[in-house]
Coordinates of C-alpha atoms in Angstrom, one line a residue:
Chain A
M1 CA 91.1 -32.9 -90.6
T2 CA 91.7 -34.1 -94.2
A3 CA 89.5 -32.2 -96.5
V4 CA 86.5 -34.2 -97.7
H5 CA 86.3 -33.8 -101.4
A6 CA 83.1 -33.0 -103.1
G7 CA 81.9 -35.4 -105.6
P8 CA 81.3 -34.1 -109.1
D9 CA 77.6 -33.5 -108.5
T10 CA 77.7 -32.2 -105.0
G11 CA 76.6 -28.7 -104.6
Q12 CA 73.8 -29.0 -107.1
G13 CA 70.2 -29.5 -106.1
G14 CA 70.5 -27.9 -102.7
A15 CA 72.7 -30.5 -100.9
A16 CA 75.3 -29.2 -98.5
R17 CA 78.9 -29.3 -99.7
P18 CA 81.1 -31.5 -97.5
E19 CA 83.2 -28.6 -96.3
T20 CA 80.1 -26.6 -95.3
L21 CA 78.7 -29.6 -93.5
A22 CA 81.9 -30.4 -91.7
A23 CA 82.4 -26.8 -90.5
G24 CA 79.2 -27.0 -88.4
L25 CA 80.2 -30.3 -86.7
D26 CA 82.1 -30.9 -83.5
E27 CA 85.3 -32.9 -83.6
D28 CA 83.8 -36.4 -82.9
A29 CA 81.1 -35.9 -85.6
R30 CA 83.6 -34.6 -88.1
R31 CA 85.9 -37.6 -87.5
W32 CA 82.9 -39.9 -87.8
L33 CA 81.7 -38.4 -91.0
E34 CA 85.2 -38.5 -92.6
Q35 CA 85.5 -42.2 -91.7
A36 CA 82.0 -43.0 -92.8
R37 CA 82.5 -41.2 -96.1
A38 CA 85.7 -43.1 -96.8
E39 CA 84.0 -46.4 -96.1
A40 CA 81.1 -45.4 -98.4
A41 CA 83.5 -44.4 -101.1
A42 CA 85.2 -47.8 -100.8
Q43 CA 81.8 -49.5 -100.7
A44 CA 83.1 -51.2 -97.5
P45 CA 80.5 -53.6 -96.0
G46 CA 80.1 -51.3 -93.0
W47 CA 79.0 -48.3 -94.9
E48 CA 75.3 -49.1 -94.8
P49 CA 75.1 -49.2 -91.0
R50 CA 76.8 -45.8 -91.1
F51 CA 74.1 -44.5 -93.4
A52 CA 71.5 -45.7 -90.8
E53 CA 73.2 -44.3 -87.7
A54 CA 74.0 -40.9 -89.2
G55 CA 71.3 -39.2 -87.2
R56 CA 72.9 -40.0 -83.8
R57 CA 76.5 -39.4 -85.0
C58 CA 76.3 -36.3 -87.1
G59 CA 74.0 -33.4 -86.5
P60 CA 72.4 -32.4 -89.9
A61 CA 71.7 -36.0 -90.8
D62 CA 70.0 -35.4 -94.1
D63 CA 73.1 -33.7 -95.5
A64 CA 75.4 -36.3 -94.0
R65 CA 73.4 -39.2 -95.5
V66 CA 73.3 -37.5 -98.9
L67 CA 77.1 -37.1 -98.7
L68 CA 77.4 -40.8 -97.9
L69 CA 75.2 -41.7 -100.9
T70 CA 77.1 -39.5 -103.3
A71 CA 80.4 -41.1 -102.0
A72 CA 79.1 -44.7 -102.3
R73 CA 77.1 -44.2 -105.6
P74 CA 75.1 -47.4 -104.9
D75 CA 73.7 -49.1 -108.0
P76 CA 70.0 -48.7 -108.6
A77 CA 69.1 -52.0 -106.9
D78 CA 71.0 -51.1 -103.8
L79 CA 69.6 -47.5 -103.8
T80 CA 66.1 -48.9 -104.0
R81 CA 66.8 -51.3 -101.2
L82 CA 68.2 -48.5 -99.0
Y83 CA 65.0 -46.6 -99.6
R84 CA 62.7 -49.5 -99.0
Q85 CA 64.5 -50.6 -95.8
G86 CA 65.0 -47.1 -94.6
T87 CA 63.4 -45.0 -91.9
A88 CA 61.6 -41.9 -93.0
A89 CA 64.9 -39.9 -92.5
E90 CA 66.8 -42.4 -94.6
R91 CA 64.2 -42.4 -97.4
R92 CA 64.4 -38.6 -97.4
A93 CA 68.1 -38.8 -98.0
V94 CA 67.7 -41.2 -100.9
L95 CA 65.1 -38.8 -102.5
L96 CA 67.4 -35.8 -102.0
A97 CA 70.3 -37.7 -103.5
L98 CA 68.5 -38.8 -106.7
P99 CA 69.4 -35.7 -108.8
L100 CA 73.0 -35.9 -107.5
L101 CA 73.3 -39.5 -108.4
E102 CA 71.6 -39.0 -111.8
T103 CA 69.7 -42.1 -111.2
D104 CA 68.0 -43.6 -114.2
P105 CA 64.3 -42.5 -114.1
A106 CA 63.3 -46.2 -114.5
H107 CA 64.6 -46.7 -111.0
G108 CA 64.3 -43.3 -109.4
V109 CA 60.8 -42.3 -110.4
P110 CA 59.2 -45.3 -108.6
L111 CA 60.9 -44.1 -105.4
V112 CA 59.6 -40.5 -105.9
E113 CA 56.1 -41.9 -106.6
D114 CA 56.2 -44.1 -103.4
A115 CA 57.1 -41.0 -101.4
L116 CA 54.3 -39.0 -103.0
R117 CA 51.8 -41.7 -101.9
T118 CA 52.7 -41.1 -98.2
N119 CA 51.3 -38.4 -96.0
D120 CA 54.6 -37.5 -94.3
T121 CA 55.2 -33.9 -95.4
S122 CA 58.9 -34.2 -95.0
L123 CA 58.9 -37.1 -97.6
L124 CA 56.6 -35.1 -99.9
A125 CA 58.9 -32.1 -99.8
A126 CA 62.0 -34.2 -100.3
A127 CA 60.4 -36.0 -103.3
L128 CA 59.6 -32.7 -105.1
G129 CA 63.1 -31.5 -105.9
D130 CA 64.9 -31.2 -109.2
Y131 CA 64.6 -34.9 -110.0
A132 CA 60.8 -34.8 -109.9
A133 CA 60.8 -31.6 -111.9
R134 CA 62.8 -33.3 -114.6
H135 CA 61.3 -36.7 -114.6
L136 CA 57.7 -36.9 -113.3
Q137 CA 54.9 -37.4 -115.8
A138 CA 52.5 -34.4 -116.0
H139 CA 49.6 -36.2 -114.3
T140 CA 51.7 -37.3 -111.4
W141 CA 53.4 -34.0 -111.0
R142 CA 50.0 -32.1 -111.0
H143 CA 48.7 -34.4 -108.3
A144 CA 51.9 -33.8 -106.3
V145 CA 51.3 -30.0 -106.4
L146 CA 47.7 -30.5 -105.4
K147 CA 48.8 -32.8 -102.5
C148 CA 51.1 -30.0 -101.3
L149 CA 48.1 -27.8 -101.0
F150 CA 46.1 -30.5 -99.2
T151 CA 48.9 -31.3 -96.7
G152 CA 50.3 -27.8 -96.1
V153 CA 53.7 -28.4 -97.8
P154 CA 54.6 -24.9 -99.0
V155 CA 54.8 -24.9 -102.8
S156 CA 58.0 -23.0 -102.6
R157 CA 59.5 -26.5 -101.9
V158 CA 58.5 -27.7 -105.3
A159 CA 61.4 -27.5 -107.7
G160 CA 60.7 -26.1 -111.1
L161 CA 57.2 -24.9 -110.1
A162 CA 57.1 -21.8 -112.3
S163 CA 58.5 -23.5 -115.4
R164 CA 56.3 -26.6 -115.1
S165 CA 53.1 -24.7 -114.2
R166 CA 53.4 -22.1 -117.0
G167 CA 50.6 -22.5 -119.4
D168 CA 49.4 -25.8 -117.8
G169 CA 45.6 -25.5 -118.4
E170 CA 44.9 -28.9 -116.8
L171 CA 46.7 -27.9 -113.6
A172 CA 44.7 -24.6 -113.6
R173 CA 41.5 -26.6 -114.0
M174 CA 42.4 -28.8 -111.0
L175 CA 43.3 -25.8 -108.9
R176 CA 40.1 -24.0 -109.7
A177 CA 38.1 -27.1 -108.9
Y178 CA 39.8 -27.4 -105.6
A179 CA 39.2 -23.8 -104.8
A180 CA 35.5 -24.2 -105.6
E181 CA 35.4 -27.3 -103.3
R182 CA 37.0 -25.3 -100.4
T183 CA 34.7 -22.4 -101.0
A184 CA 31.6 -24.6 -101.1
A185 CA 32.7 -26.1 -97.8
G186 CA 33.1 -22.7 -96.2
R187 CA 36.8 -23.2 -95.9
A188 CA 39.7 -20.8 -96.8
V189 CA 41.5 -21.3 -100.1
P190 CA 45.3 -21.6 -99.4
D191 CA 47.3 -18.6 -100.6
D192 CA 49.6 -21.1 -102.3
L193 CA 46.8 -22.1 -104.6
H194 CA 46.4 -18.5 -105.9
H195 CA 50.1 -18.4 -106.4
V196 CA 50.3 -21.5 -108.5
L197 CA 47.1 -20.6 -110.4
A198 CA 48.8 -17.3 -111.3
L199 CA 51.8 -19.2 -112.6
T200 CA 49.6 -21.4 -114.8
E201 CA 48.2 -18.3 -116.4
E202 CA 51.6 -17.1 -117.5
E203 CA 52.3 -17.7 -121.2
R204 CA 54.5 -20.6 -122.1
Chain B
M1 CA 54.5 -31.0 -65.6
R2 CA 56.5 -33.0 -68.2
I3 CA 55.7 -36.6 -68.8
F4 CA 57.5 -39.4 -70.6
D5 CA 55.4 -42.5 -71.3
P6 CA 57.9 -45.2 -71.6
H7 CA 55.5 -47.8 -73.0
I8 CA 52.5 -47.0 -75.2
H9 CA 51.3 -48.6 -78.4
M10 CA 50.3 -45.5 -80.4
T11 CA 49.6 -47.2 -83.7
S12 CA 46.4 -48.4 -82.0
R13 CA 45.4 -44.9 -80.9
T14 CA 43.9 -41.9 -82.5
T15 CA 45.1 -38.3 -83.0
D16 CA 42.5 -37.3 -80.3
D17 CA 44.7 -39.3 -77.9
Y18 CA 47.8 -37.5 -79.0
E19 CA 46.1 -34.2 -78.5
A20 CA 44.9 -35.2 -75.0
M21 CA 48.3 -36.6 -74.1
H22 CA 50.0 -33.3 -75.1
A23 CA 47.5 -31.3 -73.1
A24 CA 48.1 -33.6 -70.1
G25 CA 51.9 -32.9 -70.3
V26 CA 53.2 -35.9 -72.3
R27 CA 56.1 -34.7 -74.4
A28 CA 57.9 -38.0 -75.1
I29 CA 56.9 -41.6 -75.6
V30 CA 58.5 -44.9 -76.4
E31 CA 56.4 -47.4 -78.5
P32 CA 57.5 -51.0 -78.0
A33 CA 56.8 -53.5 -80.8
F34 CA 54.2 -56.0 -79.7
W35 CA 51.3 -58.3 -80.8
L36 CA 48.6 -56.7 -82.9
G37 CA 45.6 -58.6 -81.4
Q38 CA 45.3 -60.4 -84.7
P39 CA 48.1 -62.9 -85.1
R40 CA 50.7 -62.2 -87.8
T41 CA 51.5 -64.9 -90.3
S42 CA 54.9 -63.9 -91.8
P43 CA 58.0 -61.8 -91.2
A44 CA 56.8 -59.3 -93.9
S45 CA 54.0 -58.3 -91.5
F46 CA 56.6 -57.4 -88.9
H47 CA 58.6 -55.4 -91.5
D48 CA 55.7 -53.2 -92.3
Y49 CA 55.0 -52.7 -88.6
F50 CA 58.6 -51.9 -87.8
D51 CA 58.7 -49.5 -90.7
S52 CA 55.6 -47.8 -89.4
L53 CA 57.3 -47.4 -85.9
L54 CA 60.3 -45.8 -87.7
G55 CA 58.4 -43.7 -90.2
W56 CA 54.7 -42.8 -90.0
E57 CA 54.2 -42.9 -86.2
P58 CA 57.1 -40.5 -85.3
F59 CA 55.7 -38.1 -87.9
R60 CA 52.2 -38.4 -86.4
A61 CA 53.5 -37.9 -82.8
A62 CA 55.6 -34.9 -83.8
Q63 CA 52.5 -33.2 -85.3
Y64 CA 51.2 -33.1 -81.7
G65 CA 54.4 -31.9 -80.2
I66 CA 55.4 -35.4 -78.9
T67 CA 58.8 -37.0 -79.5
H68 CA 58.5 -40.7 -80.5
H69 CA 61.1 -43.5 -80.2
C70 CA 60.6 -47.2 -80.4
T71 CA 61.8 -50.6 -79.2
L72 CA 61.8 -53.4 -81.7
A73 CA 61.7 -57.2 -81.2
L74 CA 59.8 -60.4 -81.8
N75 CA 57.2 -60.4 -79.0
P76 CA 56.8 -63.3 -76.6
K77 CA 53.5 -64.5 -77.9
E78 CA 54.5 -64.7 -81.5
A79 CA 57.9 -66.2 -80.6
N80 CA 55.8 -69.4 -80.4
D81 CA 54.7 -69.2 -84.1
P82 CA 57.2 -70.8 -86.5
R83 CA 55.8 -68.6 -89.2
C84 CA 56.9 -65.5 -87.3
A85 CA 60.1 -66.6 -85.6
P86 CA 62.3 -66.0 -88.7
V87 CA 61.9 -62.3 -88.2
L88 CA 64.7 -62.7 -85.6
D89 CA 67.1 -62.9 -88.6
D90 CA 65.9 -59.5 -89.8
L91 CA 66.2 -57.7 -86.5
P92 CA 69.9 -56.7 -86.8
R93 CA 69.2 -54.4 -89.8
Y94 CA 66.5 -52.7 -87.8
L95 CA 68.3 -52.4 -84.5
V96 CA 70.9 -50.0 -86.0
K97 CA 68.2 -47.4 -86.7
D98 CA 68.4 -44.0 -85.0
Q99 CA 65.1 -44.1 -83.2
V100 CA 65.5 -47.6 -81.7
V101 CA 66.2 -47.1 -78.0
A102 CA 65.9 -50.7 -76.8
V103 CA 65.2 -54.3 -77.8
G104 CA 61.6 -55.0 -76.8
E105 CA 59.1 -56.2 -75.8
I106 CA 60.8 -59.5 -75.2
G107 CA 60.2 -61.9 -72.3
Y108 CA 57.7 -64.6 -71.5
D109 CA 54.0 -65.1 -72.2
S110 CA 53.4 -68.8 -71.6
M111 CA 57.0 -69.8 -70.7
T112 CA 57.6 -72.2 -73.5
P113 CA 60.9 -73.5 -74.9
A114 CA 60.4 -71.3 -78.0
E115 CA 60.1 -68.3 -75.7
D116 CA 63.3 -69.3 -73.9
T117 CA 65.1 -69.3 -77.3
A118 CA 63.7 -66.0 -78.5
L119 CA 64.4 -64.3 -75.2
E120 CA 68.0 -65.6 -75.0
H121 CA 68.6 -64.7 -78.6
Q122 CA 67.2 -61.1 -78.2
L123 CA 69.1 -60.4 -75.0
Q124 CA 72.2 -61.2 -76.9
L125 CA 71.1 -58.9 -79.8
A126 CA 70.7 -56.1 -77.2
A127 CA 74.2 -56.7 -75.9
D128 CA 75.6 -56.8 -79.4
H129 CA 73.9 -53.6 -80.4
D130 CA 74.7 -51.7 -77.2
L131 CA 71.0 -51.4 -76.5
P132 CA 69.1 -51.9 -73.2
A133 CA 66.2 -54.3 -73.2
L134 CA 62.5 -53.8 -72.3
V135 CA 61.3 -57.1 -70.8
H136 CA 57.6 -57.9 -70.5
T137 CA 56.8 -60.1 -67.5
P138 CA 54.0 -62.5 -68.0
H139 CA 50.4 -61.9 -66.9
R140 CA 49.8 -65.6 -66.0
D141 CA 51.9 -67.3 -63.3
K142 CA 53.6 -63.9 -62.8
L143 CA 56.1 -64.6 -60.0
A144 CA 57.4 -67.8 -61.6
G145 CA 57.6 -65.9 -64.8
L146 CA 59.6 -63.1 -63.2
R147 CA 62.0 -65.6 -61.6
R148 CA 62.5 -67.4 -65.0
T149 CA 63.1 -63.9 -66.6
L150 CA 65.7 -63.0 -64.0
D151 CA 67.5 -66.3 -64.6
A152 CA 67.5 -65.7 -68.3
V153 CA 68.9 -62.2 -67.8
A154 CA 71.6 -63.5 -65.4
A155 CA 72.7 -66.0 -67.9
S156 CA 72.9 -63.4 -70.7
A157 CA 75.6 -60.9 -71.7
L158 CA 73.3 -58.1 -70.8
P159 CA 73.7 -56.7 -67.2
A160 CA 70.5 -56.4 -65.2
E161 CA 71.2 -52.6 -65.0
R162 CA 70.4 -52.4 -68.7
V163 CA 67.1 -54.2 -68.3
L164 CA 63.6 -52.7 -67.7
L165 CA 61.3 -55.3 -66.2
D166 CA 57.8 -54.3 -67.1
H167 CA 54.2 -55.0 -65.9
L168 CA 55.4 -55.4 -62.3
N169 CA 53.0 -55.5 -59.4
E170 CA 53.0 -56.0 -55.6
T171 CA 54.0 -59.7 -55.9
T172 CA 57.0 -59.1 -58.1
V173 CA 58.4 -55.7 -57.3
E174 CA 60.7 -56.8 -54.4
E175 CA 62.6 -59.5 -56.3
A176 CA 62.7 -57.3 -59.4
K177 CA 64.3 -54.5 -57.4
D178 CA 66.8 -56.8 -55.8
S179 CA 68.0 -57.8 -59.2
G180 CA 69.2 -54.3 -60.0
A181 CA 67.0 -53.9 -63.0
W182 CA 64.8 -50.9 -63.8
L183 CA 61.2 -51.3 -62.6
G184 CA 58.3 -50.7 -64.9
F185 CA 54.6 -50.5 -63.9
S186 CA 51.7 -50.5 -66.3
V187 CA 48.6 -48.7 -65.0
Y188 CA 45.4 -49.9 -66.5
P189 CA 41.7 -49.2 -66.0
D190 CA 40.8 -52.7 -64.8
T191 CA 43.8 -55.0 -64.9
K192 CA 47.5 -54.6 -64.1
M193 CA 48.2 -51.7 -61.7
D194 CA 46.0 -48.8 -60.7
E195 CA 46.9 -45.3 -59.5
R196 CA 46.2 -46.0 -55.8
R197 CA 48.2 -49.2 -55.7
M198 CA 51.0 -47.5 -57.7
V199 CA 51.3 -44.8 -55.0
A200 CA 51.4 -47.5 -52.3
V201 CA 54.2 -49.3 -54.1
L202 CA 56.1 -46.0 -54.5
R203 CA 55.7 -45.3 -50.8
E204 CA 57.1 -48.8 -49.9
F205 CA 59.9 -49.1 -52.4
G206 CA 60.7 -45.5 -53.3
P207 CA 60.8 -43.8 -56.7
E208 CA 64.4 -44.8 -57.6
K209 CA 64.5 -46.6 -61.0
V210 CA 60.7 -46.8 -61.1
L211 CA 59.0 -46.1 -64.5
V212 CA 55.2 -45.7 -64.9
N213 CA 53.5 -46.3 -68.2
S214 CA 50.0 -46.5 -69.6
A215 CA 50.8 -49.4 -72.0
A216 CA 47.8 -48.1 -73.8
D217 CA 46.9 -50.3 -76.9
W218 CA 43.9 -51.6 -78.7
G219 CA 42.4 -53.0 -75.6
K220 CA 40.6 -51.2 -72.7
S221 CA 43.4 -48.8 -71.6
D222 CA 43.9 -45.1 -71.0
P223 CA 46.8 -43.1 -72.5
L224 CA 46.4 -40.5 -69.7
K225 CA 47.2 -42.9 -66.9
T226 CA 50.7 -41.5 -66.6
R227 CA 49.2 -38.1 -65.7
K228 CA 46.7 -39.7 -63.4
V229 CA 49.5 -41.4 -61.5
A230 CA 51.4 -38.1 -61.2
D231 CA 48.2 -36.4 -59.8
A232 CA 47.7 -39.3 -57.4
M233 CA 51.4 -39.0 -56.2
L234 CA 50.9 -35.3 -55.5
A235 CA 47.7 -35.9 -53.7
A236 CA 49.4 -38.5 -51.6
G237 CA 52.1 -36.1 -50.5
F238 CA 54.9 -36.8 -53.0
D239 CA 56.5 -33.6 -54.1
E240 CA 57.0 -32.3 -57.7
D241 CA 60.6 -33.5 -57.8
D242 CA 59.5 -37.1 -57.0
V243 CA 56.9 -36.9 -59.8
D244 CA 59.4 -35.5 -62.2
L245 CA 61.8 -38.4 -61.3
V246 CA 59.3 -41.1 -61.9
L247 CA 57.5 -39.6 -64.9
W248 CA 60.4 -38.0 -66.7
R249 CA 64.0 -38.4 -65.4
N250 CA 63.8 -42.2 -64.8
P251 CA 62.5 -43.0 -68.3
V252 CA 65.0 -40.6 -69.8
A253 CA 67.8 -42.2 -67.9
F254 CA 66.8 -45.7 -68.8
Y255 CA 66.4 -45.1 -72.6
S256 CA 69.5 -42.9 -72.6
L257 CA 71.5 -46.1 -72.0
S258 CA 71.0 -46.6 -75.8
G259 CA 72.9 -43.4 -76.6
R260 CA 70.1 -42.7 -79.1
L261 CA 67.4 -40.8 -77.2
R262 CA 67.0 -37.4 -78.7
L263 CA 64.5 -35.2 -76.9
T264 CA 64.5 -32.2 -79.2
A265 CA 61.3 -32.8 -81.1
P266 CA 62.5 -33.4 -84.7
A267 CA 61.1 -31.1 -87.3
T268 CA 58.7 -33.1 -89.4
G269 CA 59.0 -30.9 -92.4
P270 CA 57.5 -27.7 -93.5
T271 CA 54.3 -27.8 -91.6
H272 CA 55.8 -28.4 -88.2
E273 CA 58.2 -26.3 -86.2
G274 CA 60.3 -28.5 -83.8
N275 CA 59.8 -27.7 -80.2
S276 CA 62.6 -28.0 -77.8
I277 CA 61.5 -30.2 -75.0
L278 CA 64.8 -31.1 -73.6
R279 CA 63.9 -29.4 -70.3
G280 CA 60.2 -29.9 -70.5
A281 CA 59.4 -26.4 -71.7
P282 CA 55.9 -26.4 -72.9
A283 CA 55.6 -27.0 -76.6
T284 CA 54.2 -24.0 -78.6
G285 CA 51.2 -26.0 -79.6
T286 CA 50.3 -28.5 -82.2
A287 CA 51.1 -28.1 -85.8
A288 CA 49.1 -25.6 -87.9
H289 CA 48.1 -28.2 -90.4
P290 CA 47.7 -31.7 -88.9
V291 CA 47.5 -33.9 -92.0
A292 CA 44.0 -35.1 -92.8
A293 CA 43.5 -38.8 -93.1
G294 CA 42.2 -38.6 -96.6
A295 CA 44.8 -36.1 -97.9

């Protein structure tokens, strides 16, 4: 097949490179992905349905969808619409693509905040990548970390955890209060809580 | 025993139900879009509902080791409400989604001209999107409703072999079977079919192309009726292969007509390990951390 070229940002932020993704696909899926990516790059009218159907055409659909988004580079209004009209899987792809598209925080942060209001752990995890680490307000970010502890999302999925937690006294207070609440209820304190608490106690 | 419930409205059910269904052998379900009991007043209300069937509900199901797909449509009752009917224009963008395995529930409620129009339009949408159709047959004036449904299907671009006629009973099964369509039976505590009658229908008409569902919703209904029919079949002398045909292979075959049925439970993220249920192997249990409602 013709090599699919990586966009300038691909490969950062944990998204699969096109070559890596294509290598794991069978012939039909590879051909489909190549065609879909060309349509996306040309912003052809059919590219959005390709974004929707990636799951049944192309194995690791998160990576495939991110690839289509980085090829199409939709403007913020279109990106927001793709998120709002997307299934959970499509929303996840938009979230994963935010740092690669370098979306203006005025448009990208509301999408991250929307995902953080859900209880779908796959959306929470996808929302807490590099983009959130860079752009979320302190209050929102602290609540996101706490929500990971509530919903069982491993904090290893939170990008920039160590650097943002370091010396964060307010986060430490929230973690201690949560630990006290768990203890008062006779419930176990998650290991991840101790881990983040230790990070907050490191010096800035 | 592996069970596929091809018609159940899980948005109306609790996580206790999911847990009990998994314990009873249910590993896959299809949730058709339908009426909510309280009438909707705008297409936006459908959008939120469809989004839920494509987002939150599959996540909830996967936490209990159950794979969730859906069918989307404007339902027969609300096809009569001019405030709702414009949602027909929005269906194409939903029908391309990965987890949509049919157009449905469509069909007749009161057999009005507005229902004719919506049914015709949505049978065409199914043909256009290469999807089969789940067709509800009416509860009132049932046989006449079935015949009008068969006429509408015959006049459409969708072959009867890509149609599942649902809520059949003793009075409609024969003509439905003659049409070449798939045959759906909803088993309810008091209305529709019951286990004993279901077994009698299976004896008379055979298990080929027969699907049994609980159609459980917000009314008096039982999400374990699929398992109860399986047990009644075994007690009546059907063998395990017959049970597997009716409760698993037939629904798999029908919804596979979409090309979109994926029976490997999707990983729902870091708290859930996907269980392969392609061959009905028992799931390894429910997720370690089902998400608390107030989280």
